[in-house]
Amino acid sequence: MNQKHSLSILGAGAIGCYTGGWLARGDNSVTLIGRPRIIEDIRSSGLHLESVSGVRATLKSDSSSNGNLSLSTSSSSLSESRFILVCVKSAGTEEAAEQIRSHAPAGAVVVSLQNGLGAARILKEKLPGFTVLPGMVTFNVVYRGKGLFQQSTSGPIVIQDPGGEIADNLQKAFEGPGLELEFEKDMESVQWSKLLLNLNNGINALAGIPIRSMLSQRGYRRIIAACIKEAIGIYKAAGIRIVRLGKIVPQLAPFILKLPDFLFFRVASTMIRIDPSAMTSLAQDLMAGKKTEIDFLNGEVVRLARSLGKEAPVNQSIVRLIHEAEETGAGSPEWSPAELARRMEL
C-alpha cells in the first residue's frame, strides 16, 4: 500500500473523512475527494478525528507525517487509486460509477460503504472492469465543523471477504487505531440485517431530535418496532436470512424496543453506545433541505414486499412522510410520537 494516492475516498463527507483520516494515520497514501466546503475546512483547519472511545488524532493535508493525506474536489484524482472507498449518498451512485470508470485505473478495487443494498449492485453493473465489494459502516459520525469529525456510535466496518491478496492489503490498510475491519462471506445477509436497524433513520428525521432522545421515548420506539416487525415478516416471505450484528440480534429488536423505559436502557446500553447529540445522516439531510436516502432504506422494504405481491404499509408511510417533508423544504416537522403515529394511521 505504498503507492502514492493508492487509496481514495470518493464522497468524503462525515463517514468518508473519518474513515480516510484514520487510514491516512496508518501507513497509507490517502486522497479525500469531497465537496469544496468540507475540503476547504480541512485544508485550513486540519483533519481532527475523535473515536467514540475518546482516541484522538490530528492530520494536516498534504503532510508526510502520520501517513500521506491529500485533498481534492475532483474525481480526476482517482487516476492513481488502487483502492476506492465509495461513500457518496446512494442516489449519487451512478454518477460515482461514471467518475470511477472515467478516471480510475482498470482493475482498481471499489468498496461500497453506502447505505442500503442497491448501491453496490449499481456499481457492479456499471463497472465490469473493476473488483466491486459491498461493504457497510456500522457506526455514525458527526461533523462538528473546522475539520473535526467525531464518531458517535460504536461498531466495525464490514466488507465482503474477497480472499487472497486483496483481503491481505485491505487488512493491512486498516491496521492501527480508530477503525475496526471485519470480513464477511455472506455480505448480503449482513446488509439486509443492518437495513432493519436503519429503518429508524426516517423516524429520527421526522422527530427532529437526537437518536438517544428519540430512543428514550417509548412512543417513538413502538413506531420503530412496527417498521422492523413488518420488514422481518417480508424477509421471511422472501427467504432472507437475518444474522447477528456484533452484540445486536436484529430479530429481537421489536421486542426490546417495546420494553418499558427502565428495562430498555438496561438492555440497550450493552448493545450500543450513543453520543447524546448524534442524529442519523438522513435526519441531517432533511434538516439541511437535501434529498434523503429514504428510498434506499424503508423504500427497499417496500420494493421487496411488492416484488412478492405484498404490501408494507408501515414502511410505506415513513417513505411518504419523508418525501412530503422534503417537498416543503422546511426541515424536520419535529413530530411527537403521538402525532407521527396519527399521521401513519397506526
Tab-separated table of C-alpha atoms in Angstrom, residues 99-266:
chain	number	residue	atom	x	y	z
A	99	GLN	CA	-16.374	9.018	-12.387
A	100	ILE	CA	-14.594	5.792	-11.474
A	101	ARG	CA	-14.952	4.396	-14.986
A	102	SER	CA	-13.564	7.615	-16.474
A	103	HIS	CA	-10.646	8.250	-14.133
A	104	ALA	CA	-9.631	5.200	-12.091
A	105	PRO	CA	-7.101	2.649	-13.359
A	106	ALA	CA	-8.520	-0.614	-14.671
A	107	GLY	CA	-8.552	-3.315	-12.051
A	108	ALA	CA	-8.900	-0.968	-9.089
A	109	VAL	CA	-10.800	-2.385	-6.122
A	110	VAL	CA	-14.024	-0.487	-5.409
A	111	VAL	CA	-15.619	-0.830	-1.959
A	112	SER	CA	-19.151	0.493	-1.442
A	113	LEU	CA	-19.557	1.933	2.071
A	114	GLN	CA	-23.081	3.212	1.423
A	115	ASN	CA	-26.496	2.750	2.965
A	116	GLY	CA	-28.903	0.144	1.685
A	117	LEU	CA	-28.333	-2.687	-0.762
A	118	GLY	CA	-28.873	-1.056	-4.137
A	119	ALA	CA	-25.662	0.980	-4.329
A	120	ALA	CA	-23.249	-1.955	-4.590
A	121	ARG	CA	-25.480	-3.587	-7.200
A	122	ILE	CA	-25.333	-0.429	-9.324
A	123	LEU	CA	-21.538	-0.236	-9.019
A	124	LYS	CA	-21.152	-3.875	-10.076
A	125	GLU	CA	-23.414	-3.323	-13.060
A	126	LYS	CA	-21.680	-0.133	-14.207
A	127	LEU	CA	-18.071	-1.192	-13.519
A	128	PRO	CA	-17.460	-4.582	-15.175
A	129	GLY	CA	-13.697	-3.988	-15.363
A	130	PHE	CA	-13.325	-3.489	-11.612
A	131	THR	CA	-13.497	-5.598	-8.484
A	132	VAL	CA	-16.540	-4.280	-6.590
A	133	LEU	CA	-17.054	-5.250	-2.953
A	134	PRO	CA	-20.182	-4.409	-0.956
A	135	GLY	CA	-19.396	-3.004	2.456
A	136	MET	CA	-21.098	-1.400	5.404
A	137	VAL	CA	-20.261	1.163	8.076
A	138	THR	CA	-21.952	0.211	11.337
A	139	PHE	CA	-21.180	3.446	13.210
A	140	ASN	CA	-22.232	7.085	12.884
A	141	VAL	CA	-20.007	10.145	12.573
A	142	VAL	CA	-20.876	13.764	13.327
A	143	TYR	CA	-19.088	16.659	11.650
A	144	ARG	CA	-18.599	19.442	14.199
A	145	GLY	CA	-17.047	21.949	11.808
A	146	LYS	CA	-13.459	23.213	11.500
A	147	GLY	CA	-12.280	19.782	10.388
A	148	LEU	CA	-13.478	17.895	13.487
A	149	PHE	CA	-15.139	14.511	12.887
A	150	GLN	CA	-16.480	12.666	15.925
A	151	GLN	CA	-17.583	9.049	15.937
A	152	SER	CA	-20.911	8.986	17.800
A	153	THR	CA	-21.747	5.260	17.892
A	154	SER	CA	-19.540	2.189	18.022
A	155	GLY	CA	-19.091	-0.624	15.513
A	156	PRO	CA	-16.829	-2.014	12.775
A	157	ILE	CA	-16.595	-1.525	9.033
A	158	VAL	CA	-17.724	-4.770	7.384
A	159	ILE	CA	-16.641	-5.716	3.847
A	160	GLN	CA	-17.383	-8.774	1.745
A	161	ASP	CA	-14.427	-11.120	2.052
A	162	PRO	CA	-12.553	-11.093	-1.286
A	163	GLY	CA	-9.900	-13.511	-0.071
A	164	GLY	CA	-6.297	-13.604	-1.256
A	165	GLU	CA	-4.095	-10.573	-1.825
A	166	ILE	CA	-6.975	-8.079	-1.876
A	167	ALA	CA	-8.081	-9.135	1.601
A	168	ASP	CA	-4.490	-9.033	2.863
A	169	ASN	CA	-3.959	-5.495	1.542
A	170	LEU	CA	-7.236	-4.230	2.977
A	171	GLN	CA	-6.410	-5.782	6.338
A	172	LYS	CA	-3.022	-4.059	6.357
A	173	ALA	CA	-4.589	-0.735	5.369
A	174	PHE	CA	-6.968	-0.865	8.327
A	175	GLU	CA	-4.307	-1.704	10.898
A	176	GLY	CA	-3.871	0.873	13.627
A	177	PRO	CA	-6.201	2.850	15.911
A	178	GLY	CA	-9.596	4.307	15.134
A	179	LEU	CA	-11.055	1.665	12.811
A	180	GLU	CA	-12.105	-1.964	13.124
A	181	LEU	CA	-12.418	-4.068	9.958
A	182	GLU	CA	-14.361	-7.300	9.626
A	183	PHE	CA	-14.693	-9.516	6.547
A	184	GLU	CA	-17.967	-11.310	5.885
A	185	LYS	CA	-18.613	-14.053	3.342
A	186	ASP	CA	-22.427	-13.681	3.380
A	187	MET	CA	-22.464	-9.908	2.951
A	188	GLU	CA	-25.980	-9.787	1.529
A	189	SER	CA	-27.448	-11.235	4.727
A	190	VAL	CA	-25.445	-8.732	6.766
A	191	GLN	CA	-26.737	-5.847	4.641
A	192	TRP	CA	-30.362	-6.947	4.890
A	193	SER	CA	-29.912	-7.353	8.649
A	194	LYS	CA	-28.341	-3.909	9.025
A	195	LEU	CA	-31.187	-2.432	6.979
A	196	LEU	CA	-33.553	-3.477	9.772
A	197	LEU	CA	-31.606	-1.305	12.206
A	198	ASN	CA	-31.560	1.608	9.747
A	199	LEU	CA	-35.353	1.701	9.496
A	200	ASN	CA	-35.266	4.134	12.418
A	201	ASN	CA	-33.476	6.782	10.331
A	202	GLY	CA	-36.627	8.226	8.791
A	203	ILE	CA	-38.362	8.308	12.169
A	204	ASN	CA	-35.403	10.193	13.608
A	205	ALA	CA	-35.698	12.716	10.774
A	206	LEU	CA	-39.426	13.230	11.366
A	207	ALA	CA	-38.845	13.592	15.116
A	208	GLY	CA	-36.005	16.068	14.623
A	209	ILE	CA	-34.230	15.159	17.855
A	210	PRO	CA	-31.012	13.247	18.687
A	211	ILE	CA	-31.131	9.453	18.434
A	212	ARG	CA	-30.689	8.977	22.180
A	213	SER	CA	-33.541	11.381	22.946
A	214	MET	CA	-35.737	9.570	20.431
A	215	LEU	CA	-34.940	6.159	21.900
A	216	SER	CA	-35.668	7.441	25.407
A	217	GLN	CA	-39.342	7.828	24.437
A	218	ARG	CA	-41.321	4.615	24.254
A	219	GLY	CA	-43.747	6.092	21.719
A	220	TYR	CA	-41.004	6.522	19.119
A	221	ARG	CA	-39.621	3.081	19.931
A	222	ARG	CA	-43.025	1.498	19.278
A	223	ILE	CA	-43.068	3.051	15.798
A	224	ILE	CA	-39.539	1.815	15.060
A	225	ALA	CA	-40.553	-1.636	16.298
A	226	ALA	CA	-43.543	-1.636	13.938
A	227	CYS	CA	-41.282	-0.856	10.956
A	228	ILE	CA	-38.828	-3.607	11.873
A	229	LYS	CA	-41.517	-6.196	12.646
A	230	GLU	CA	-43.164	-5.570	9.275
A	231	ALA	CA	-39.815	-5.887	7.482
A	232	ILE	CA	-38.968	-9.141	9.281
A	233	GLY	CA	-42.232	-10.615	8.019
A	234	ILE	CA	-41.365	-9.588	4.458
A	235	TYR	CA	-37.857	-11.040	4.829
A	236	LYS	CA	-39.319	-14.346	5.982
A	237	ALA	CA	-41.568	-14.491	2.926
A	238	ALA	CA	-38.568	-13.724	0.692
A	239	GLY	CA	-36.327	-16.329	2.334
A	240	ILE	CA	-33.808	-13.713	3.515
A	241	ARG	CA	-31.538	-14.798	6.365
A	242	ILE	CA	-31.181	-12.399	9.297
A	243	VAL	CA	-27.810	-12.540	11.072
A	244	ARG	CA	-26.379	-11.225	14.311
A	245	LEU	CA	-24.588	-7.859	14.065
A	246	GLY	CA	-21.978	-7.699	16.799
A	247	LYS	CA	-23.924	-7.730	20.069
A	248	ILE	CA	-27.199	-6.952	18.303
A	249	VAL	CA	-29.698	-9.652	17.321
A	250	PRO	CA	-31.993	-7.820	14.859
A	251	GLN	CA	-34.871	-10.296	15.289
A	252	LEU	CA	-35.119	-9.259	18.952
A	253	ALA	CA	-35.245	-5.534	18.190
A	254	PRO	CA	-39.068	-5.184	18.067
A	255	PHE	CA	-39.403	-6.862	21.472
A	256	ILE	CA	-36.577	-4.852	23.045
A	257	LEU	CA	-37.789	-1.533	21.636
A	258	LYS	CA	-41.237	-2.008	23.161
A	259	LEU	CA	-39.876	-2.632	26.666
A	260	PRO	CA	-40.625	-0.073	29.408
A	261	ASP	CA	-38.005	2.676	29.582
A	262	PHE	CA	-36.118	1.388	32.616
A	263	LEU	CA	-35.753	-2.081	31.085
A	264	PHE	CA	-34.954	-0.811	27.600
A	265	PHE	CA	-31.947	1.237	28.675
A	266	ARG	CA	-30.651	-1.581	30.840
